[in-house]
Amino acid sequence: MMKKILIILLVALTCSAACFAQKDSLSLNEQNKYTYFKVGSALPDVSAESLADYLKKNLAGLQSASATKNNMVTAKGGMLVYKKGLITGQEEGRIDYSFTIDFKENKYRLIMGDYNFVPYQRNRYGVFAQVDGVNIPLEKTDVRITAKQLAVYLDKLGAFGIKTNKIVSDFVNKKTSVKAPKEALKKVDTQKW
């Protein structure tokens, strides 16, 4: 019995350590801004235009993605963050981000950054909407963002960076899943029996 409890405790600690390790994927760059930075291998014939189109279809929260002349993809997006309530969650705000992907010598480089928090509040109609004119960089300490909230935001951004890197890596290495064609429905001839 004691052996089972010890194994369960060990598994729970391992899972919790993996959950909290995602904020470690973010680091501060030379301008002291939070940045997600990854370099990976890519096949030589990757088109930046097709990657931008693929990201528009497969990355939630992406507002714009475009390819530039020098084989680079630039994108902007936003991610809603929620506050836990007794029964449901409510919007606490939105974190806006931008990222670039560029290619060089069969490699790609993903740089996500410019994280800004836009707080939400309930408006006169009872709907949560953004507060006009308030845009807080995550690096700047502000009374509207507590240390606990910042840790949660960094965890979510780290997980989102890992997910984005996986999507980009699968695309540039041609591992994207191709949807199988739908099977034709069997037709029954009711006149013959």
PDB file of C-alpha atoms in Angstrom:
ATOM      1  CA  MET A   1       0.000   0.000   0.000  1.00  0.00           C
ATOM      2  CA  MET A   2       2.797   2.397   0.904  1.00  0.00           C
ATOM      3  CA  LYS A   3       4.545   1.590  -2.366  1.00  0.00           C
ATOM      4  CA  LYS A   4       1.424   2.582  -4.361  1.00  0.00           C
ATOM      5  CA  ILE A   5       1.100   5.875  -2.485  1.00  0.00           C
ATOM      6  CA  LEU A   6       4.761   6.664  -3.129  1.00  0.00           C
ATOM      7  CA  ILE A   7       4.401   5.922  -6.858  1.00  0.00           C
ATOM      8  CA  ILE A   8       1.264   8.089  -7.114  1.00  0.00           C
ATOM      9  CA  LEU A   9       3.024  10.938  -5.314  1.00  0.00           C
ATOM     10  CA  LEU A  10       6.053  10.646  -7.601  1.00  0.00           C
ATOM     11  CA  VAL A  11       3.875  10.739 -10.733  1.00  0.00           C
ATOM     12  CA  ALA A  12       1.941  13.759  -9.439  1.00  0.00           C
ATOM     13  CA  LEU A  13       5.161  15.670  -8.694  1.00  0.00           C
ATOM     14  CA  THR A  14       6.558  14.861 -12.136  1.00  0.00           C
ATOM     15  CA  CYS A  15       3.375  16.098 -13.854  1.00  0.00           C
ATOM     16  CA  SER A  16       3.294  19.301 -11.821  1.00  0.00           C
ATOM     17  CA  ALA A  17       6.955  19.979 -12.598  1.00  0.00           C
ATOM     18  CA  ALA A  18       6.198  19.606 -16.318  1.00  0.00           C
ATOM     19  CA  CYS A  19       3.294  22.064 -16.043  1.00  0.00           C
ATOM     20  CA  PHE A  20       5.374  24.746 -14.335  1.00  0.00           C
ATOM     21  CA  ALA A  21       8.330  24.304 -16.680  1.00  0.00           C
ATOM     22  CA  GLN A  22       6.644  26.172 -19.516  1.00  0.00           C
ATOM     23  CA  LYS A  23       7.377  29.633 -18.195  1.00  0.00           C
ATOM     24  CA  ASP A  24      11.039  28.613 -18.310  1.00  0.00           C
ATOM     25  CA  SER A  25      10.809  28.595 -22.107  1.00  0.00           C
ATOM     26  CA  LEU A  26      10.449  32.401 -22.014  1.00  0.00           C
ATOM     27  CA  SER A  27      13.527  34.497 -21.402  1.00  0.00           C
ATOM     28  CA  LEU A  28      14.489  38.163 -21.352  1.00  0.00           C
ATOM     29  CA  ASN A  29      16.174  39.479 -24.481  1.00  0.00           C
ATOM     30  CA  GLU A  30      18.739  42.280 -24.763  1.00  0.00           C
ATOM     31  CA  GLN A  31      16.000  44.948 -24.374  1.00  0.00           C
ATOM     32  CA  ASN A  32      14.736  43.261 -21.156  1.00  0.00           C
ATOM     33  CA  LYS A  33      11.529  42.065 -22.825  1.00  0.00           C
ATOM     34  CA  TYR A  34      10.054  38.581 -22.497  1.00  0.00           C
ATOM     35  CA  THR A  35      10.810  36.550 -25.617  1.00  0.00           C
ATOM     36  CA  TYR A  36      10.201  33.016 -26.840  1.00  0.00           C
ATOM     37  CA  PHE A  37      13.105  32.062 -29.125  1.00  0.00           C
ATOM     38  CA  LYS A  38      13.586  28.770 -30.974  1.00  0.00           C
ATOM     39  CA  VAL A  39      15.756  27.640 -33.868  1.00  0.00           C
ATOM     40  CA  GLY A  40      14.963  24.461 -35.768  1.00  0.00           C
ATOM     41  CA  SER A  41      15.753  22.639 -38.968  1.00  0.00           C
ATOM     42  CA  ALA A  42      13.688  23.123 -42.110  1.00  0.00           C
ATOM     43  CA  LEU A  43      13.561  21.617 -45.576  1.00  0.00           C
ATOM     44  CA  PRO A  44      15.068  23.858 -48.273  1.00  0.00           C
ATOM     45  CA  ASP A  45      11.922  24.387 -50.373  1.00  0.00           C
ATOM     46  CA  VAL A  46       9.669  25.988 -47.735  1.00  0.00           C
ATOM     47  CA  SER A  47       7.572  28.884 -48.973  1.00  0.00           C
ATOM     48  CA  ALA A  48       6.944  31.762 -46.562  1.00  0.00           C
ATOM     49  CA  GLU A  49       3.594  32.522 -48.246  1.00  0.00           C
ATOM     50  CA  SER A  50       2.306  28.980 -47.732  1.00  0.00           C
ATOM     51  CA  LEU A  51       3.502  29.024 -44.092  1.00  0.00           C
ATOM     52  CA  ALA A  52       1.643  32.302 -43.478  1.00  0.00           C
ATOM     53  CA  ASP A  53      -1.543  30.808 -44.966  1.00  0.00           C
ATOM     54  CA  TYR A  54      -1.108  27.657 -42.898  1.00  0.00           C
ATOM     55  CA  LEU A  55      -0.675  29.656 -39.684  1.00  0.00           C
ATOM     56  CA  LYS A  56      -3.823  31.696 -40.415  1.00  0.00           C
ATOM     57  CA  LYS A  57      -5.818  28.470 -40.630  1.00  0.00           C
ATOM     58  CA  ASN A  58      -4.256  26.520 -37.767  1.00  0.00           C
ATOM     59  CA  LEU A  59      -3.211  28.972 -35.040  1.00  0.00           C
ATOM     60  CA  ALA A  60      -6.034  30.246 -32.852  1.00  0.00           C
ATOM     61  CA  GLY A  61      -6.071  33.935 -31.994  1.00  0.00           C
ATOM     62  CA  LEU A  62      -3.938  35.002 -34.950  1.00  0.00           C
ATOM     63  CA  GLN A  63      -5.124  38.365 -36.266  1.00  0.00           C
ATOM     64  CA  SER A  64      -2.722  38.762 -39.185  1.00  0.00           C
ATOM     65  CA  ALA A  65       0.092  36.834 -40.819  1.00  0.00           C
ATOM     66  CA  SER A  66       1.972  37.879 -43.920  1.00  0.00           C
ATOM     67  CA  ALA A  67       5.079  36.928 -45.831  1.00  0.00           C
ATOM     68  CA  THR A  68       7.710  39.514 -46.737  1.00  0.00           C
ATOM     69  CA  LYS A  69      10.015  39.662 -49.757  1.00  0.00           C
ATOM     70  CA  ASN A  70      13.026  38.244 -47.924  1.00  0.00           C
ATOM     71  CA  ASN A  71      11.360  34.906 -47.039  1.00  0.00           C
ATOM     72  CA  MET A  72      10.139  35.986 -43.605  1.00  0.00           C
ATOM     73  CA  VAL A  73       6.734  35.621 -41.936  1.00  0.00           C
ATOM     74  CA  THR A  74       5.466  38.316 -39.570  1.00  0.00           C
ATOM     75  CA  ALA A  75       2.315  37.870 -37.501  1.00  0.00           C
ATOM     76  CA  LYS A  76       0.283  39.495 -34.750  1.00  0.00           C
ATOM     77  CA  GLY A  77      -2.315  37.967 -32.485  1.00  0.00           C
ATOM     78  CA  GLY A  78      -3.975  37.951 -29.128  1.00  0.00           C
ATOM     79  CA  MET A  79      -4.826  35.425 -26.427  1.00  0.00           C
ATOM     80  CA  LEU A  80      -7.618  35.795 -23.881  1.00  0.00           C
ATOM     81  CA  VAL A  81      -6.801  35.066 -20.240  1.00  0.00           C
ATOM     82  CA  TYR A  82      -9.519  34.136 -17.793  1.00  0.00           C
ATOM     83  CA  LYS A  83     -10.095  34.636 -14.098  1.00  0.00           C
ATOM     84  CA  LYS A  84     -11.547  31.653 -12.264  1.00  0.00           C
ATOM     85  CA  GLY A  85     -14.970  32.232 -10.749  1.00  0.00           C
ATOM     86  CA  LEU A  86     -17.094  30.011  -8.565  1.00  0.00           C
ATOM     87  CA  ILE A  87     -18.957  28.483 -11.474  1.00  0.00           C
ATOM     88  CA  THR A  88     -17.360  29.774 -14.661  1.00  0.00           C
ATOM     89  CA  GLY A  89     -14.376  31.803 -15.717  1.00  0.00           C
ATOM     90  CA  GLN A  90     -14.596  35.393 -16.830  1.00  0.00           C
ATOM     91  CA  GLU A  91     -12.323  37.349 -19.122  1.00  0.00           C
ATOM     92  CA  GLU A  92      -9.562  39.048 -17.208  1.00  0.00           C
ATOM     93  CA  GLY A  93      -7.896  40.497 -20.266  1.00  0.00           C
ATOM     94  CA  ARG A  94      -6.075  39.826 -23.490  1.00  0.00           C
ATOM     95  CA  ILE A  95      -2.363  39.395 -24.111  1.00  0.00           C
ATOM     96  CA  ASP A  96      -1.306  40.719 -27.511  1.00  0.00           C
ATOM     97  CA  TYR A  97       1.848  39.342 -29.113  1.00  0.00           C
ATOM     98  CA  SER A  98       3.805  39.453 -32.332  1.00  0.00           C
ATOM     99  CA  PHE A  99       6.237  37.028 -33.867  1.00  0.00           C
ATOM    100  CA  THR A 100       8.547  36.575 -36.812  1.00  0.00           C
ATOM    101  CA  ILE A 101       9.790  33.457 -38.541  1.00  0.00           C
ATOM    102  CA  ASP A 102      12.746  33.703 -40.883  1.00  0.00           C
ATOM    103  CA  PHE A 103      14.653  31.090 -42.868  1.00  0.00           C
ATOM    104  CA  LYS A 104      18.363  30.695 -43.509  1.00  0.00           C
ATOM    105  CA  GLU A 105      20.527  27.708 -44.538  1.00  0.00           C
ATOM    106  CA  ASN A 106      17.850  25.020 -43.994  1.00  0.00           C
ATOM    107  CA  LYS A 107      16.943  26.448 -40.582  1.00  0.00           C
ATOM    108  CA  TYR A 108      14.115  28.547 -39.252  1.00  0.00           C
ATOM    109  CA  ARG A 109      14.086  30.981 -36.361  1.00  0.00           C
ATOM    110  CA  LEU A 110      10.917  31.731 -34.376  1.00  0.00           C
ATOM    111  CA  ILE A 111      10.932  34.867 -32.223  1.00  0.00           C
ATOM    112  CA  MET A 112       7.766  35.673 -30.241  1.00  0.00           C
ATOM    113  CA  GLY A 113       7.628  38.838 -28.192  1.00  0.00           C
ATOM    114  CA  ASP A 114       6.063  42.262 -27.631  1.00  0.00           C
ATOM    115  CA  TYR A 115       3.678  40.854 -25.034  1.00  0.00           C
ATOM    116  CA  ASN A 116       1.166  43.485 -23.905  1.00  0.00           C
ATOM    117  CA  PHE A 117      -1.685  42.978 -21.450  1.00  0.00           C
ATOM    118  CA  VAL A 118      -5.012  44.682 -22.197  1.00  0.00           C
ATOM    119  CA  PRO A 119      -7.317  44.444 -19.138  1.00  0.00           C
ATOM    120  CA  TYR A 120     -11.042  43.769 -19.490  1.00  0.00           C
ATOM    121  CA  GLN A 121     -13.860  45.067 -17.317  1.00  0.00           C
ATOM    122  CA  ARG A 122     -17.622  44.708 -17.297  1.00  0.00           C
ATOM    123  CA  ASN A 123     -19.308  47.426 -19.346  1.00  0.00           C
ATOM    124  CA  ARG A 124     -22.756  48.906 -18.872  1.00  0.00           C
ATOM    125  CA  TYR A 125     -24.355  46.037 -20.788  1.00  0.00           C
ATOM    126  CA  GLY A 126     -22.879  43.406 -18.477  1.00  0.00           C
ATOM    127  CA  VAL A 127     -20.371  42.168 -21.055  1.00  0.00           C
ATOM    128  CA  PHE A 128     -16.619  42.088 -20.468  1.00  0.00           C
ATOM    129  CA  ALA A 129     -14.835  44.466 -22.853  1.00  0.00           C
ATOM    130  CA  GLN A 130     -11.356  45.913 -23.050  1.00  0.00           C
ATOM    131  CA  VAL A 131     -10.476  49.025 -21.103  1.00  0.00           C
ATOM    132  CA  ASP A 132      -9.796  51.767 -23.649  1.00  0.00           C
ATOM    133  CA  GLY A 133      -6.314  53.246 -23.694  1.00  0.00           C
ATOM    134  CA  VAL A 134      -4.718  50.735 -21.315  1.00  0.00           C
ATOM    135  CA  ASN A 135      -1.950  48.563 -22.781  1.00  0.00           C
ATOM    136  CA  ILE A 136       0.563  47.221 -20.229  1.00  0.00           C
ATOM    137  CA  PRO A 137       3.843  45.549 -21.299  1.00  0.00           C
ATOM    138  CA  LEU A 138       4.360  42.380 -19.230  1.00  0.00           C
ATOM    139  CA  GLU A 139       7.878  43.459 -18.281  1.00  0.00           C
ATOM    140  CA  LYS A 140       6.608  46.632 -16.658  1.00  0.00           C
ATOM    141  CA  THR A 141       5.495  46.192 -13.076  1.00  0.00           C
ATOM    142  CA  ASP A 142       2.002  47.566 -12.675  1.00  0.00           C
ATOM    143  CA  VAL A 143      -0.542  47.458  -9.878  1.00  0.00           C
ATOM    144  CA  ARG A 144      -3.044  45.856 -12.266  1.00  0.00           C
ATOM    145  CA  ILE A 145      -0.884  42.727 -12.664  1.00  0.00           C
ATOM    146  CA  THR A 146       0.055  40.836  -9.501  1.00  0.00           C
ATOM    147  CA  ALA A 147       3.025  38.467  -9.272  1.00  0.00           C
ATOM    148  CA  LYS A 148       0.656  35.477  -9.221  1.00  0.00           C
ATOM    149  CA  GLN A 149      -1.145  36.679 -12.343  1.00  0.00           C
ATOM    150  CA  LEU A 150       2.170  37.310 -14.099  1.00  0.00           C
ATOM    151  CA  ALA A 151       3.327  33.760 -13.328  1.00  0.00           C
ATOM    152  CA  VAL A 152       0.086  32.370 -14.800  1.00  0.00           C
ATOM    153  CA  TYR A 153       0.427  34.569 -17.888  1.00  0.00           C
ATOM    154  CA  LEU A 154       4.036  33.493 -18.439  1.00  0.00           C
ATOM    155  CA  ASP A 155       3.031  29.824 -18.127  1.00  0.00           C
ATOM    156  CA  LYS A 156       0.303  30.297 -20.739  1.00  0.00           C
ATOM    157  CA  LEU A 157       2.624  32.187 -23.063  1.00  0.00           C
ATOM    158  CA  GLY A 158       5.299  29.506 -22.707  1.00  0.00           C
ATOM    159  CA  ALA A 159       2.786  26.780 -23.549  1.00  0.00           C
ATOM    160  CA  PHE A 160       1.543  28.831 -26.502  1.00  0.00           C
ATOM    161  CA  GLY A 161       5.116  29.311 -27.741  1.00  0.00           C
ATOM    162  CA  ILE A 162       5.752  25.559 -27.549  1.00  0.00           C
ATOM    163  CA  LYS A 163       2.517  24.885 -29.451  1.00  0.00           C
ATOM    164  CA  THR A 164       3.374  27.473 -32.126  1.00  0.00           C
ATOM    165  CA  ASN A 165       6.870  26.047 -32.539  1.00  0.00           C
ATOM    166  CA  LYS A 166       5.415  22.545 -32.989  1.00  0.00           C
ATOM    167  CA  ILE A 167       2.998  23.792 -35.677  1.00  0.00           C
ATOM    168  CA  VAL A 168       5.794  25.610 -37.531  1.00  0.00           C
ATOM    169  CA  SER A 169       8.219  22.688 -37.180  1.00  0.00           C
ATOM    170  CA  ASP A 170       5.688  20.202 -38.510  1.00  0.00           C
ATOM    171  CA  PHE A 171       4.947  22.431 -41.501  1.00  0.00           C
ATOM    172  CA  VAL A 172       8.537  23.244 -42.498  1.00  0.00           C
ATOM    173  CA  ASN A 173       9.535  19.587 -42.199  1.00  0.00           C
ATOM    174  CA  LYS A 174       6.462  18.369 -44.146  1.00  0.00           C
ATOM    175  CA  LYS A 175       5.006  16.462 -41.184  1.00  0.00           C
ATOM    176  CA  THR A 176       1.643  18.186 -41.367  1.00  0.00           C
ATOM    177  CA  SER A 177      -1.229  15.795 -41.365  1.00  0.00           C
ATOM    178  CA  VAL A 178      -3.144  15.507 -44.583  1.00  0.00           C
ATOM    179  CA  LYS A 179      -6.835  14.959 -44.075  1.00  0.00           C
ATOM    180  CA  ALA A 180      -8.042  11.676 -45.469  1.00  0.00           C
ATOM    181  CA  PRO A 181     -10.815  11.938 -48.013  1.00  0.00           C
ATOM    182  CA  LYS A 182     -14.263  11.240 -46.645  1.00  0.00           C
ATOM    183  CA  GLU A 183     -15.678   7.851 -47.415  1.00  0.00           C
ATOM    184  CA  ALA A 184     -18.669   7.939 -49.686  1.00  0.00           C
ATOM    185  CA  LEU A 185     -21.943   7.101 -47.978  1.00  0.00           C
ATOM    186  CA  LYS A 186     -23.437   3.779 -48.960  1.00  0.00           C
ATOM    187  CA  LYS A 187     -26.510   4.236 -51.045  1.00  0.00           C
ATOM    188  CA  VAL A 188     -29.355   1.823 -50.688  1.00  0.00           C
ATOM    189  CA  ASP A 189     -31.699   1.127 -53.543  1.00  0.00           C
ATOM    190  CA  THR A 190     -35.059   0.747 -51.866  1.00  0.00           C
ATOM    191  CA  GLN A 191     -36.736  -0.370 -55.087  1.00  0.00           C
ATOM    192  CA  LYS A 192     -34.823  -3.632 -55.183  1.00  0.00           C
ATOM    193  CA  TRP A 193     -35.418  -6.097 -52.386  1.00  0.00           C
TER     194      TRP A 193
END
